[in-house]
């Protein structure tokens, strides 16, 4: 099953189930609200039905517009660790985002007026479907609702102002997530073995495989849930492979008008245009 969040009116969204080339609107404000309705959310999603919207005409909102948590991993592919000149971490490198950073699968990425160092980071994203704390690794995947595509677009000079990543990672309207939650039964366990890629104006910048994650999905859920309770709708961005702009010589960054396309095999595609904000 594939689920999306669709804009239906000014400041209003609805969860939707994909059927062929149409989205069937569900009686929930977004995918996060559906997941929070209870462990029987799959049955509710299948049974509910409403207005149909052609997929080609739909305006997709961020998959989960207001998650309780957005947990991100840095330095989680060997190729990215190498290009950034960092030692291999012994534990997951965690940072967070706020929901104001999220945009839909086809929305514009807003380059902030205070920086020109905007970089791409294709990522597999995990959507939590069942709450849990101190989740053992062997049970971790039972807490996954499904998977989606994200790009952890980063303002590099702000990221490197301090040792902490946050300031460069959560600028408003910079992080596309979508187009759909693909339920876990449609992909290999832990979404392993999927091709992940990113292109800028048709030029491939990143191409790797989710089997190369240093800390896989089960490892990550077990680790994060030791720290804090995971809740339905929480997003976990699992890190990016090598090929980012800051890792190149010379460095390459996004420019206004460029199109960023992010794909994960079997999960879909993000297609976003960069626009420059003004003060």
PDB file of N, CA, C and O in Angstrom, residues 4-34:
ATOM      1  N   UNK A   4      -0.181   8.876   0.777  1.00  0.00           N
ATOM      2  CA  UNK A   4       0.367  10.225   0.631  1.00  0.00           C
ATOM      3  C   UNK A   4      -0.467  11.205   1.420  1.00  0.00           C
ATOM      4  O   UNK A   4      -1.579  10.902   1.865  1.00  0.00           O
ATOM      5  N   UNK A   5       0.067  12.408   1.600  1.00  0.00           N
ATOM      6  CA  UNK A   5      -0.686  13.524   2.166  1.00  0.00           C
ATOM      7  C   UNK A   5      -0.874  14.556   1.067  1.00  0.00           C
ATOM      8  O   UNK A   5       0.097  14.984   0.435  1.00  0.00           O
ATOM      9  N   UNK A   6      -2.134  14.931   0.823  1.00  0.00           N
ATOM     10  CA  UNK A   6      -2.511  15.764  -0.313  1.00  0.00           C
ATOM     11  C   UNK A   6      -3.100  17.081   0.187  1.00  0.00           C
ATOM     12  O   UNK A   6      -3.875  17.103   1.155  1.00  0.00           O
ATOM     13  N   UNK A   7      -2.734  18.172  -0.463  1.00  0.00           N
ATOM     14  CA  UNK A   7      -3.362  19.456  -0.166  1.00  0.00           C
ATOM     15  C   UNK A   7      -4.743  19.481  -0.826  1.00  0.00           C
ATOM     16  O   UNK A   7      -4.874  19.257  -2.033  1.00  0.00           O
ATOM     17  N   UNK A   8      -5.774  19.762  -0.018  1.00  0.00           N
ATOM     18  CA  UNK A   8      -7.141  19.753  -0.534  1.00  0.00           C
ATOM     19  C   UNK A   8      -7.780  21.140  -0.527  1.00  0.00           C
ATOM     20  O   UNK A   8      -8.789  21.370  -1.180  1.00  0.00           O
ATOM     21  N   UNK A   9      -7.233  22.070   0.236  1.00  0.00           N
ATOM     22  CA  UNK A   9      -7.731  23.445   0.310  1.00  0.00           C
ATOM     23  C   UNK A   9      -6.653  24.266   1.005  1.00  0.00           C
ATOM     24  O   UNK A   9      -5.641  23.732   1.455  1.00  0.00           O
ATOM     25  N   UNK A  10      -6.874  25.575   1.089  1.00  0.00           N
ATOM     26  CA  UNK A  10      -5.910  26.426   1.783  1.00  0.00           C
ATOM     27  C   UNK A  10      -5.712  25.927   3.215  1.00  0.00           C
ATOM     28  O   UNK A  10      -6.670  25.819   3.988  1.00  0.00           O
ATOM     29  N   UNK A  11      -4.459  25.597   3.539  1.00  0.00           N
ATOM     30  CA  UNK A  11      -4.092  25.158   4.887  1.00  0.00           C
ATOM     31  C   UNK A  11      -4.784  23.869   5.313  1.00  0.00           C
ATOM     32  O   UNK A  11      -4.851  23.566   6.509  1.00  0.00           O
ATOM     33  N   UNK A  12      -5.308  23.096   4.374  1.00  0.00           N
ATOM     34  CA  UNK A  12      -5.949  21.829   4.711  1.00  0.00           C
ATOM     35  C   UNK A  12      -5.342  20.703   3.871  1.00  0.00           C
ATOM     36  O   UNK A  12      -5.080  20.875   2.681  1.00  0.00           O
ATOM     37  N   UNK A  13      -5.131  19.572   4.521  1.00  0.00           N
ATOM     38  CA  UNK A  13      -4.598  18.400   3.839  1.00  0.00           C
ATOM     39  C   UNK A  13      -5.426  17.181   4.208  1.00  0.00           C
ATOM     40  O   UNK A  13      -6.221  17.200   5.156  1.00  0.00           O
ATOM     41  N   UNK A  14      -5.222  16.100   3.468  1.00  0.00           N
ATOM     42  CA  UNK A  14      -5.876  14.827   3.765  1.00  0.00           C
ATOM     43  C   UNK A  14      -4.924  13.694   3.429  1.00  0.00           C
ATOM     44  O   UNK A  14      -4.130  13.785   2.488  1.00  0.00           O
ATOM     45  N   UNK A  15      -4.995  12.635   4.214  1.00  0.00           N
ATOM     46  CA  UNK A  15      -4.291  11.412   3.851  1.00  0.00           C
ATOM     47  C   UNK A  15      -4.984  10.801   2.645  1.00  0.00           C
ATOM     48  O   UNK A  15      -6.195  10.982   2.433  1.00  0.00           O
ATOM     49  N   UNK A  16      -4.228  10.072   1.848  1.00  0.00           N
ATOM     50  CA  UNK A  16      -4.789   9.473   0.642  1.00  0.00           C
ATOM     51  C   UNK A  16      -4.105   8.145   0.350  1.00  0.00           C
ATOM     52  O   UNK A  16      -2.918   7.965   0.640  1.00  0.00           O
ATOM     53  N   UNK A  17      -4.872   7.224  -0.233  1.00  0.00           N
ATOM     54  CA  UNK A  17      -4.370   5.908  -0.641  1.00  0.00           C
ATOM     55  C   UNK A  17      -4.258   5.875  -2.156  1.00  0.00           C
ATOM     56  O   UNK A  17      -5.200   6.262  -2.862  1.00  0.00           O
ATOM     57  N   UNK A  18      -3.133   5.442  -2.651  1.00  0.00           N
ATOM     58  CA  UNK A  18      -2.939   5.378  -4.098  1.00  0.00           C
ATOM     59  C   UNK A  18      -3.630   4.145  -4.667  1.00  0.00           C
ATOM     60  O   UNK A  18      -3.407   3.026  -4.194  1.00  0.00           O
ATOM     61  N   UNK A  19      -4.458   4.378  -5.681  1.00  0.00           N
ATOM     62  CA  UNK A  19      -5.078   3.286  -6.439  1.00  0.00           C
ATOM     63  C   UNK A  19      -4.889   3.594  -7.916  1.00  0.00           C
ATOM     64  O   UNK A  19      -5.535   4.500  -8.455  1.00  0.00           O
ATOM     65  N   UNK A  20      -3.993   2.864  -8.554  1.00  0.00           N
ATOM     66  CA  UNK A  20      -3.696   3.132  -9.950  1.00  0.00           C
ATOM     67  C   UNK A  20      -3.131   4.521 -10.123  1.00  0.00           C
ATOM     68  O   UNK A  20      -2.122   4.872  -9.519  1.00  0.00           O
ATOM     69  N   UNK A  21      -3.807   5.333 -10.916  1.00  0.00           N
ATOM     70  CA  UNK A  21      -3.373   6.712 -11.162  1.00  0.00           C
ATOM     71  C   UNK A  21      -4.227   7.711 -10.395  1.00  0.00           C
ATOM     72  O   UNK A  21      -4.252   8.892 -10.731  1.00  0.00           O
ATOM     73  N   UNK A  22      -4.905   7.236  -9.349  1.00  0.00           N
ATOM     74  CA  UNK A  22      -5.745   8.118  -8.539  1.00  0.00           C
ATOM     75  C   UNK A  22      -5.387   8.002  -7.065  1.00  0.00           C
ATOM     76  O   UNK A  22      -4.908   6.958  -6.603  1.00  0.00           O
ATOM     77  N   UNK A  23      -5.625   9.082  -6.336  1.00  0.00           N
ATOM     78  CA  UNK A  23      -5.495   9.098  -4.891  1.00  0.00           C
ATOM     79  C   UNK A  23      -6.891   9.136  -4.275  1.00  0.00           C
ATOM     80  O   UNK A  23      -7.696  10.012  -4.602  1.00  0.00           O
ATOM     81  N   UNK A  24      -7.171   8.186  -3.401  1.00  0.00           N
ATOM     82  CA  UNK A  24      -8.458   8.116  -2.706  1.00  0.00           C
ATOM     83  C   UNK A  24      -8.294   8.813  -1.363  1.00  0.00           C
ATOM     84  O   UNK A  24      -7.499   8.377  -0.510  1.00  0.00           O
ATOM     85  N   UNK A  25      -9.020   9.907  -1.163  1.00  0.00           N
ATOM     86  CA  UNK A  25      -8.884  10.671   0.079  1.00  0.00           C
ATOM     87  C   UNK A  25      -9.467   9.893   1.250  1.00  0.00           C
ATOM     88  O   UNK A  25     -10.528   9.276   1.146  1.00  0.00           O
ATOM     89  N   UNK A  26      -8.769   9.938   2.382  1.00  0.00           N
ATOM     90  CA  UNK A  26      -9.151   9.219   3.588  1.00  0.00           C
ATOM     91  C   UNK A  26      -9.585  10.212   4.667  1.00  0.00           C
ATOM     92  O   UNK A  26      -9.189  11.381   4.639  1.00  0.00           O
ATOM     93  N   UNK A  27     -10.374   9.778   5.650  1.00  0.00           N
ATOM     94  CA  UNK A  27     -10.883  10.701   6.672  1.00  0.00           C
ATOM     95  C   UNK A  27      -9.865  11.000   7.768  1.00  0.00           C
ATOM     96  O   UNK A  27     -10.169  10.911   8.966  1.00  0.00           O
ATOM     97  N   UNK A  28      -8.659  11.355   7.367  1.00  0.00           N
ATOM     98  CA  UNK A  28      -7.588  11.740   8.289  1.00  0.00           C
ATOM     99  C   UNK A  28      -6.876  12.941   7.690  1.00  0.00           C
ATOM    100  O   UNK A  28      -6.714  13.036   6.470  1.00  0.00           O
ATOM    101  N   UNK A  29      -6.415  13.842   8.529  1.00  0.00           N
ATOM    102  CA  UNK A  29      -5.840  15.094   8.036  1.00  0.00           C
ATOM    103  C   UNK A  29      -4.508  14.900   7.319  1.00  0.00           C
ATOM    104  O   UNK A  29      -4.137  15.722   6.484  1.00  0.00           O
ATOM    105  N   UNK A  30      -3.807  13.823   7.624  1.00  0.00           N
ATOM    106  CA  UNK A  30      -2.534  13.534   6.960  1.00  0.00           C
ATOM    107  C   UNK A  30      -2.116  12.127   7.343  1.00  0.00           C
ATOM    108  O   UNK A  30      -2.773  11.459   8.165  1.00  0.00           O
ATOM    109  N   UNK A  31      -1.032  11.652   6.768  1.00  0.00           N
ATOM    110  CA  UNK A  31      -0.567  10.295   7.048  1.00  0.00           C
ATOM    111  C   UNK A  31      -0.188  10.145   8.515  1.00  0.00           C
ATOM    112  O   UNK A  31      -0.428   9.094   9.126  1.00  0.00           O
ATOM    113  N   UNK A  32       0.378  11.168   9.113  1.00  0.00           N
ATOM    114  CA  UNK A  32       0.719  11.097  10.527  1.00  0.00           C
ATOM    115  C   UNK A  32      -0.502  10.871  11.401  1.00  0.00           C
ATOM    116  O   UNK A  32      -0.468  10.077  12.351  1.00  0.00           O
ATOM    117  N   UNK A  33      -1.594  11.555  11.088  1.00  0.00           N
ATOM    118  CA  UNK A  33      -2.830  11.373  11.855  1.00  0.00           C
ATOM    119  C   UNK A  33      -3.384   9.962  11.680  1.00  0.00           C
ATOM    120  O   UNK A  33      -3.912   9.372  12.627  1.00  0.00           O
ATOM    121  N   UNK A  34      -3.285   9.422  10.484  1.00  0.00           N
ATOM    122  CA  UNK A  34      -3.712   8.043  10.252  1.00  0.00           C
ATOM    123  C   UNK A  34      -2.905   7.082  11.108  1.00  0.00           C
ATOM    124  O   UNK A  34      -3.458   6.200  11.782  1.00  0.00           O
TER     125      UNK A  34
END
